[in-house]
XYZ file of C-alpha atoms in Angstrom:
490
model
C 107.347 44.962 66.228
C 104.445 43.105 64.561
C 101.061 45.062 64.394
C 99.439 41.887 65.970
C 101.790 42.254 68.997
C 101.055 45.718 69.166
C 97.434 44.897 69.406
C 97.611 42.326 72.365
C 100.520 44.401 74.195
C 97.197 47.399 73.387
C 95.315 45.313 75.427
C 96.486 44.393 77.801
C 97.614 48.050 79.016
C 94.427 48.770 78.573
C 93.229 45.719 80.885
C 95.989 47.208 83.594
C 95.288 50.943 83.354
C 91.377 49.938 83.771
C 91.518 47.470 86.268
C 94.580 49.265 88.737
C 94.522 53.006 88.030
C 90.966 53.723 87.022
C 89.383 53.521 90.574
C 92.184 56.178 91.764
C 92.721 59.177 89.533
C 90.498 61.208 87.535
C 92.408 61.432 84.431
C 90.316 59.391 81.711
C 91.240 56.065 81.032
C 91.990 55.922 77.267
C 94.485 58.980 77.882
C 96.866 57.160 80.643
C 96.510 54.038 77.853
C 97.867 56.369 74.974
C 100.726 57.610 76.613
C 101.906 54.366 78.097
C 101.195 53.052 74.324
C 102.742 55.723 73.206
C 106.677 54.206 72.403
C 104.675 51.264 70.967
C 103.197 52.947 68.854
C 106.087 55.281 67.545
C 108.149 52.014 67.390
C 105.542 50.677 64.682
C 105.388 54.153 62.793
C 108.662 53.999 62.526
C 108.655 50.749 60.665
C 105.835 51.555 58.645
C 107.394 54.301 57.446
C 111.533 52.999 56.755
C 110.762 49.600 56.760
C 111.401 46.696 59.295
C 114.999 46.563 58.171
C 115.685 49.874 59.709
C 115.299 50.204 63.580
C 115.129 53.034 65.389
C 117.853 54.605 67.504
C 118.173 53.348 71.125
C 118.848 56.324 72.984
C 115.494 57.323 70.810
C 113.403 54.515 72.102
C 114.757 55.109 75.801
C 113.627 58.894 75.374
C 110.475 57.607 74.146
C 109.813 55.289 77.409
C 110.858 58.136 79.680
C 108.836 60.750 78.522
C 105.988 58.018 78.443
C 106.251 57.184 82.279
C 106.545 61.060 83.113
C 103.721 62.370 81.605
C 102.014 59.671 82.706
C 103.119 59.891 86.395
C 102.284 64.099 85.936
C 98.592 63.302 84.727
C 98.320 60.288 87.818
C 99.581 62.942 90.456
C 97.487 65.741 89.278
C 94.188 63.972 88.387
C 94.871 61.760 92.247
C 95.151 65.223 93.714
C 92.119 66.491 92.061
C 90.384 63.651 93.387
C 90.901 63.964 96.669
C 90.557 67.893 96.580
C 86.689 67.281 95.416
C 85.962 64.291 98.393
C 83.482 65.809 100.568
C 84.921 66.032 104.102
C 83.116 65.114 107.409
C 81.658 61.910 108.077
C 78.679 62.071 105.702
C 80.770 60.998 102.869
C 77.875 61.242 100.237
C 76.846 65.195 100.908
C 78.206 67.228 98.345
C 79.076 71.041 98.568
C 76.189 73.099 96.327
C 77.939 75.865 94.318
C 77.035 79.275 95.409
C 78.223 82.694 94.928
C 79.341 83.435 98.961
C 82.302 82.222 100.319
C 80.606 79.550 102.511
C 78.801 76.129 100.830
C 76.376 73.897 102.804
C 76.223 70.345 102.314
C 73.358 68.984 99.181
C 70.935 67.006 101.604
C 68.594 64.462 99.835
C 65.187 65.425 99.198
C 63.188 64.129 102.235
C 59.733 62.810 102.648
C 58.418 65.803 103.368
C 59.987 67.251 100.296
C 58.758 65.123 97.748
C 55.181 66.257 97.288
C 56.854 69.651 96.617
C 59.314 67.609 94.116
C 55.980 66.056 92.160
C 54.047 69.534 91.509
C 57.341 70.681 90.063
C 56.197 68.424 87.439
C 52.827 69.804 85.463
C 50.647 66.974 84.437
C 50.495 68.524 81.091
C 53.654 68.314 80.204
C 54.959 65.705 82.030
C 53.142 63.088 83.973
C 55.234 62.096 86.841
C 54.984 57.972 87.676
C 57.526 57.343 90.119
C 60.484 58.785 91.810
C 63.198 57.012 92.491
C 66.185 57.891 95.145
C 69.472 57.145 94.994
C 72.861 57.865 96.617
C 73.624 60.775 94.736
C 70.558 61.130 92.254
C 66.903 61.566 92.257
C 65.217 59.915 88.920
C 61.920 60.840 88.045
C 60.049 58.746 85.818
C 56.969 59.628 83.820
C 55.042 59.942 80.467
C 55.946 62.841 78.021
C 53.219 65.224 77.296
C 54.139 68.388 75.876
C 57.139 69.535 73.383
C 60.460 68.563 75.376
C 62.139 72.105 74.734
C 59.287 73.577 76.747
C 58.997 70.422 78.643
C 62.206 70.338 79.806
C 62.512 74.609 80.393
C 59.292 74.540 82.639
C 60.511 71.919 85.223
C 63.450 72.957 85.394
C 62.256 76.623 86.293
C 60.486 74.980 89.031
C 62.357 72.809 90.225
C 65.554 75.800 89.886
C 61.988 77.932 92.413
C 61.748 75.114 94.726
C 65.176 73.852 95.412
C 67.017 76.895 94.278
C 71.111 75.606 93.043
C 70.704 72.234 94.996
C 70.720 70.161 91.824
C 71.181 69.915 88.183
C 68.369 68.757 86.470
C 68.942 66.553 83.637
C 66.783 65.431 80.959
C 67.503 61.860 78.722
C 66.292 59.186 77.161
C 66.151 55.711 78.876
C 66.455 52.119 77.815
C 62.741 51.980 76.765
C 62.997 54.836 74.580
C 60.845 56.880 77.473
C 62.381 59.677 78.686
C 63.082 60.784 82.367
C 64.394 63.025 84.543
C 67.465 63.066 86.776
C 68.702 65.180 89.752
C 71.743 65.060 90.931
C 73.438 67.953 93.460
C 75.696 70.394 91.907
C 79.277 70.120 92.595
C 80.268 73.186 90.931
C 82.882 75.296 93.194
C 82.317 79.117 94.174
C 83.232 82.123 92.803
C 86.344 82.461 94.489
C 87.567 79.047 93.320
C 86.869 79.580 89.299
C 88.661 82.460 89.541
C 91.878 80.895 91.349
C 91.522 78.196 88.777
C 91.568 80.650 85.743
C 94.955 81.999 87.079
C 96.321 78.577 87.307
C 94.722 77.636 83.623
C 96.525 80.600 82.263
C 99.764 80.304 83.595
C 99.456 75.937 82.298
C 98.411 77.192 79.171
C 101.333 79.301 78.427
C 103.709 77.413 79.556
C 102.879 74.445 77.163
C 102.698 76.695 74.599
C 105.782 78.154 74.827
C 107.394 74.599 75.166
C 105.424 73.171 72.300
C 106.810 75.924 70.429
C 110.390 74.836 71.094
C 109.777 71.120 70.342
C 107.712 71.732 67.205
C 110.580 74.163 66.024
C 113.369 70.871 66.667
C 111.077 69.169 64.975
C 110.799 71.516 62.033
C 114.573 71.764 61.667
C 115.111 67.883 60.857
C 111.892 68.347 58.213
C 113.897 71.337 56.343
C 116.815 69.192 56.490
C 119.413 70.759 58.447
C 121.764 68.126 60.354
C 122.559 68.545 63.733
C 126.237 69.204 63.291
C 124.899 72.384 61.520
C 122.378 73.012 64.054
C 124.955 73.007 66.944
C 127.750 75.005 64.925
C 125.037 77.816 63.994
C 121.499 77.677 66.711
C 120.081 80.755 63.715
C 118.942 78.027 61.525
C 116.401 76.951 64.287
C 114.516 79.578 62.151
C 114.256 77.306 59.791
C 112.076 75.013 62.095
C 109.460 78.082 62.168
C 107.340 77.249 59.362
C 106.439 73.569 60.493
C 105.877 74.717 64.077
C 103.718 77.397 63.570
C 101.344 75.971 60.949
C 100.998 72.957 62.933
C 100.161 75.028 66.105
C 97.897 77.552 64.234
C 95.809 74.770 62.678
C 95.683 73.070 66.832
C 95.214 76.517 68.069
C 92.424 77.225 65.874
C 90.705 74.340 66.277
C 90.842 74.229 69.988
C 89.665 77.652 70.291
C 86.710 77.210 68.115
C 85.830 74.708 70.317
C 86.696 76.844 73.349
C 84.784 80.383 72.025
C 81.551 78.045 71.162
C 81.424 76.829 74.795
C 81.793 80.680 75.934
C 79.012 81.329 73.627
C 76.715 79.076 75.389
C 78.277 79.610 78.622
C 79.829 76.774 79.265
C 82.787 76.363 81.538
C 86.009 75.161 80.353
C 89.773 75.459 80.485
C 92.075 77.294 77.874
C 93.634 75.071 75.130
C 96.284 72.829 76.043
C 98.885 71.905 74.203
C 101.326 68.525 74.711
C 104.395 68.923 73.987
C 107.160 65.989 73.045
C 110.804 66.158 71.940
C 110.426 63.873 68.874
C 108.071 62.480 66.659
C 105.373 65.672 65.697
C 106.759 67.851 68.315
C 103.695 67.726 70.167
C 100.772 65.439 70.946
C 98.414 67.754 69.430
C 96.074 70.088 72.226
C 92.780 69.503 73.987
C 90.304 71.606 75.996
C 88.355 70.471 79.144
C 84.981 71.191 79.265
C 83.885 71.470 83.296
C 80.551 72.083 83.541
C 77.242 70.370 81.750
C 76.040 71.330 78.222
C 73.071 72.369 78.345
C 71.129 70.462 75.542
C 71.858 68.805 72.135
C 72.052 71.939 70.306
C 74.866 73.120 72.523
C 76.834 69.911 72.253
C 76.801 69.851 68.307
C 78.269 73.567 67.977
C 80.744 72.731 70.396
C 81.485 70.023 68.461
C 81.890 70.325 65.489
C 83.289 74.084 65.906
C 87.050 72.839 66.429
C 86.829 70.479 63.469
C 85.361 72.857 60.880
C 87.497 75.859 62.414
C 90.684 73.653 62.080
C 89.895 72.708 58.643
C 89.232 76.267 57.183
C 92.898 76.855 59.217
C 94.173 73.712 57.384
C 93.189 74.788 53.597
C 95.367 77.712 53.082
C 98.334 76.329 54.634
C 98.078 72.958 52.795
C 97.482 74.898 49.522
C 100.427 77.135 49.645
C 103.060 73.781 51.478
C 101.746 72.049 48.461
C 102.828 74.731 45.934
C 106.048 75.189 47.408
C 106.795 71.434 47.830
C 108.558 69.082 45.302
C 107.238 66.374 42.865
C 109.216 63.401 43.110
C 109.032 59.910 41.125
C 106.599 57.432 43.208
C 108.558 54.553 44.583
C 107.905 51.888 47.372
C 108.457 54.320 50.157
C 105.509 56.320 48.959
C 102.488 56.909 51.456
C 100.262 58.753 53.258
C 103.048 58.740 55.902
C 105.705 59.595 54.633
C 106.417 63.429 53.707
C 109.409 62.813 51.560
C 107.490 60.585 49.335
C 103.864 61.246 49.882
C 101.355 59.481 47.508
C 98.637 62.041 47.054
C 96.189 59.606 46.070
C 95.611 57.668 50.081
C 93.180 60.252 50.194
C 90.501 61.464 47.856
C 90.616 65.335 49.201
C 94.284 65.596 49.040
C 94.301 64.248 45.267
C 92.057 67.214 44.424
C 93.871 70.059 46.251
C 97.187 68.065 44.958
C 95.857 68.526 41.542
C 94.139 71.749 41.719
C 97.570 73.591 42.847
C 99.884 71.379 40.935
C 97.616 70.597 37.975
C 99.688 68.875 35.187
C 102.672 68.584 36.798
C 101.290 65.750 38.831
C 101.018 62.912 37.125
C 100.777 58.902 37.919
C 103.912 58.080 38.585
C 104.306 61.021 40.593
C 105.090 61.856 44.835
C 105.089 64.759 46.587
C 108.448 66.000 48.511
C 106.460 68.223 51.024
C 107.338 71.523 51.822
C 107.346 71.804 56.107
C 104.340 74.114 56.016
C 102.847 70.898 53.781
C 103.661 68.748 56.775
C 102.004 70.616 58.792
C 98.672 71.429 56.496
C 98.975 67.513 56.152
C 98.605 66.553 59.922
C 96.007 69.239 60.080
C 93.978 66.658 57.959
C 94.526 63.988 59.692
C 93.665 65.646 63.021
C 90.292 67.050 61.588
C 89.554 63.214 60.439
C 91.100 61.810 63.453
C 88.478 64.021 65.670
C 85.282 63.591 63.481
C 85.451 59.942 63.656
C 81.659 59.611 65.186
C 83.224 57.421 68.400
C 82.801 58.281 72.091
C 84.088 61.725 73.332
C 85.792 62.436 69.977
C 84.414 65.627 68.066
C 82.927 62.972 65.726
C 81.221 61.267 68.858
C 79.529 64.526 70.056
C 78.151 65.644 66.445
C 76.458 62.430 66.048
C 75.126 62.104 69.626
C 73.341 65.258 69.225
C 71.887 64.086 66.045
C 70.783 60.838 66.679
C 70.900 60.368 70.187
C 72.871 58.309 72.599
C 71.665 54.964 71.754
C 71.794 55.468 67.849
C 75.155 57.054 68.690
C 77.068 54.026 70.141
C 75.499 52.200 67.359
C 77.364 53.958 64.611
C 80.547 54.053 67.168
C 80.440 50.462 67.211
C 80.436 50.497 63.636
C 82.777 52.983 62.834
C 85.546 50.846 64.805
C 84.285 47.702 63.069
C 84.894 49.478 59.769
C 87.866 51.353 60.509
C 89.300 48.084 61.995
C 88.867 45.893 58.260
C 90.121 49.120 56.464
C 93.491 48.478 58.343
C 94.002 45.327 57.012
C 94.162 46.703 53.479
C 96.092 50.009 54.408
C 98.279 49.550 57.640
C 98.613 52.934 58.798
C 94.965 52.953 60.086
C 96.168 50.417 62.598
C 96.860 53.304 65.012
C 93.720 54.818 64.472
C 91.780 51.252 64.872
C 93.307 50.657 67.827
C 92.538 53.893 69.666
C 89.290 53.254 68.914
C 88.701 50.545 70.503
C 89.607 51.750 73.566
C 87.804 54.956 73.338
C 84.015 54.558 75.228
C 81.458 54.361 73.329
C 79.229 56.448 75.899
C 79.004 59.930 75.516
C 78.335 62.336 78.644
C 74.382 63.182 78.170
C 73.575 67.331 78.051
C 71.178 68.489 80.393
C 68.387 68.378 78.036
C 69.538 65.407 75.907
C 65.627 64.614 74.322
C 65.110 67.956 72.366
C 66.154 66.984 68.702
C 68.507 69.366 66.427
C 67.149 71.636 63.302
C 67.493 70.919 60.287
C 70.562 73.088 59.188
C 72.684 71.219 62.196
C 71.452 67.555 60.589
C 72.634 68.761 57.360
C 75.867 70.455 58.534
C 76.211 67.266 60.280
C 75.918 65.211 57.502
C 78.474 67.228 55.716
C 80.779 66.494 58.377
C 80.368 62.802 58.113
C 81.199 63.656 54.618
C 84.071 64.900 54.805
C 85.726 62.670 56.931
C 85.209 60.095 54.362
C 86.695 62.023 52.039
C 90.250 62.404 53.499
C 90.043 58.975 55.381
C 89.053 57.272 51.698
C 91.339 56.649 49.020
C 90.537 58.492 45.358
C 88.980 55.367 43.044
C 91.103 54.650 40.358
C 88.610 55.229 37.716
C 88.364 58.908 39.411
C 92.003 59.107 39.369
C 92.189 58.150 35.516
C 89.667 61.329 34.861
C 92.030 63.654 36.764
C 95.651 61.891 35.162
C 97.187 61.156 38.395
């Protein structure tokens, strides 16, 4: 499989799962694309890494498409069902339950007439003057001129507005086309009491369960990375032990970073599910684990913590583990095979930060004409990396999307998305196995969800933190310059 194939057969799934599946489920777009793409795209890792002479198994390939089509036809059913679980009944189609604490919910009506003089003196002249208001099917704009600071801007209307229409709406603050910014209400879909806590039971029980069958497909995993054949594996099931090391340092460095992301989002209490994991039979053993956050974030502030806690959290996970795979793995003479993909031969320098912890651990003993045989906890400290870069590139919904949203904004945002693809894209050319990576994101939306208050700017010790972010995606994603690598004798 050509990578140019890959590319248009990318497309035009994409095209399909857009145009036919979009409009009836709720699952996002670029995650039904993934999994369909998913054989694709282990087909072409596969030849990147053992070469184009070497195919892969069949009965691997039709495992591959299988799996592909049922996860795919789980997340359809499930996100169709949650679709038509949240359709307002009756014949009003467009009222919307209000979330409230008693059993009962009356319909969201739309502000009337009558109601909108109350609507304008929610809006102090002094802070904000209040030009129009503009009504739509499920959203009241309000458009104005920005007077006062928009942290107390923003906190004063919305007290009033919270005193005058009490839960009816959410009131969101953001920055329009014209730089101006304006406000937005739109009624609050957010189910009762009795609901969340139903839906915590059922999180629970999902969340276990994938972990426990992650678990056992990381572990399979983790016994063909120590080596054992599978005539030894069915003679004796005790060496599955051996599979232990690679599963749980790749599930402690997900773990961590999903929780960080999931404790952050408790801290500013924000609604969202316990981590899921995906788990596969082949390949990594999983496809990695994700969170879902289900109610808004509150401002810009809010969205960078939550952000860029799962990166950094995974990362400080991802140090100690790498450090000690790396001691305990094997130097090996460099040879064509050698790459960032390939953990039997890897060539340390595809990556500036793993040439430094490479040579800080190994120190002399590395040399330029060396590779790294990598011990499974390696593996595992390894794709830790490349998940932490993977989720700080600054696209979309990735972690990388959110942290520089809440820094620059939304506009300046989708500017350096654009870029990033465009950039990531070239870079592929040169070194193929960021063809994955390039495609996914272009596929990825550039939008970002807007927080509640998405005007009030970050401190700053976030900007810098930020910044330091950015940085450090660069430094895993970049190769080590060969006059850099000269200094250091690898």
């Amino acid at each position: 499989m050509t990578s140019w194939f890959l590319v248009l057969l990318g497309l035009l799934t994409y095209v399909i799962v857009r145009n036919v599946l979009s409009h009836i489920t709720r699952v996002p777009v670029w995650l039904l694309w993934l999994i369909l793409m998913a054989p694709a795209i282990i087909w072409e890792l596969w030849t990147i890494i053992y070469g184009p002479t070497q195919s892969p198994p069949l009965v691997f390939i039709v495992a591959c498409v299988f799996l592909s089509v049922f996860l795919c036809w789980i997340l359809f059913i499930s996100g169709n069902r949650g679709q038509r679980n949240r359709e307002p009944r009756g014949e009003n189609r467009e009222s919307t339950s209000i979330s409230n604490s008693e059993p009962q919910q009356s319909p969201v009506r739309p502000i009337e007439i009558a109601e909108e003089t109350n609507l304008r003196n929610c809006f102090p002249w002094s802070l904000y003057y209040i030009h129009n208001i503009e009504y739509r099917p499920q959203a009241v704009i309000c458009r104005g001129h920005l007077r006062g600071n928009p942290q107390e801007t923003y906190q004063q209307i919305k007290t009033n507005i919270e005193r005058e229409f009490a839960d009816r709406f959410l009131v969101i603050f953001q920055e329009g086309a014209d730089g101006k910014p304006f406000f937005v209400l739109i009624p609050n879909k957010q189910g009762n009491r009795q609901e969340r806590e139903k839906d915590n039971l059922r999180q629970g029980f999902t969340a276990l369960t994938l972990l426990i069958l992650t678990l056992v497909t990381t572990t399979g995993i983790g016994v063909q990375i120590a080596g054992i054949q599978a005539g030894r594996l069915q003679a004796d099931w005790s060496l599955m032990i051996y599979g232990l090391p690679y599963a749980l340092g790749l599930m402690t460095i997900l773990g961590i970073h999903e929780l960080g992301h999931y404790f952050t989002a408790k801290l500013y209490r924000i609604n969202s599910t316990l981590p899921y994991f995906i788990p596969i039979p082949f390949f990594l053993g999983t496809f990695g684990a994700f969170i879902q956050i289900k109610s808004p974030i509150p401002n810009r502030k809010a969205l960078f913590d939550v952000g860029i806690a799962g990166p950094l959290a995974g990362f400080l996970a991802t140090l100690p583990l790498l450090l000690w795979g790396l001691a305990n793995s094997e130097i090996v003479t460099i040879n064509q095979q050698a790459g960032i993909l390939n953990p039997d031969a890897l060539n340390p320098r595809y990556s500036i930060l793993l040439a430094l912890l490479s040579k800080l651990v190994l120190g002399g003993q590395l040399t330029a004409n060396s590779a790294l045989d990598l011990h499974p906890v390696a593996v595992a400290g390894l794709l830790g990396l490349i998940v932490t870069a993977l989720n700080l590139m600054p696209v979309g919904q990735l972690d990388g999307g959110h942290i520089v949203h809440a820094m620059f904004g939304q506009r300046t945002a989708m500017l350096i998305g654009q870029l990033a693809r465009f950039l990531l894209l070239i870079l592929s050319f040169i070194r193929q196995e960021f063809l994955f990576w390039a495609i996914m994101l272009l596929f990825i939306p550039l939008v970002d969800e807007p927080a509640l208050n998405d005007i009030t700017e970050l401190d700053n010790k976030r900007d810098f933190l930020g910044l330091m972010a950015i940085a450090l995606l660069l430094l895993i994603v970049l190769p080590i310059p060969d006059f850099f690598a000269r200094i250091l004798q690898i």
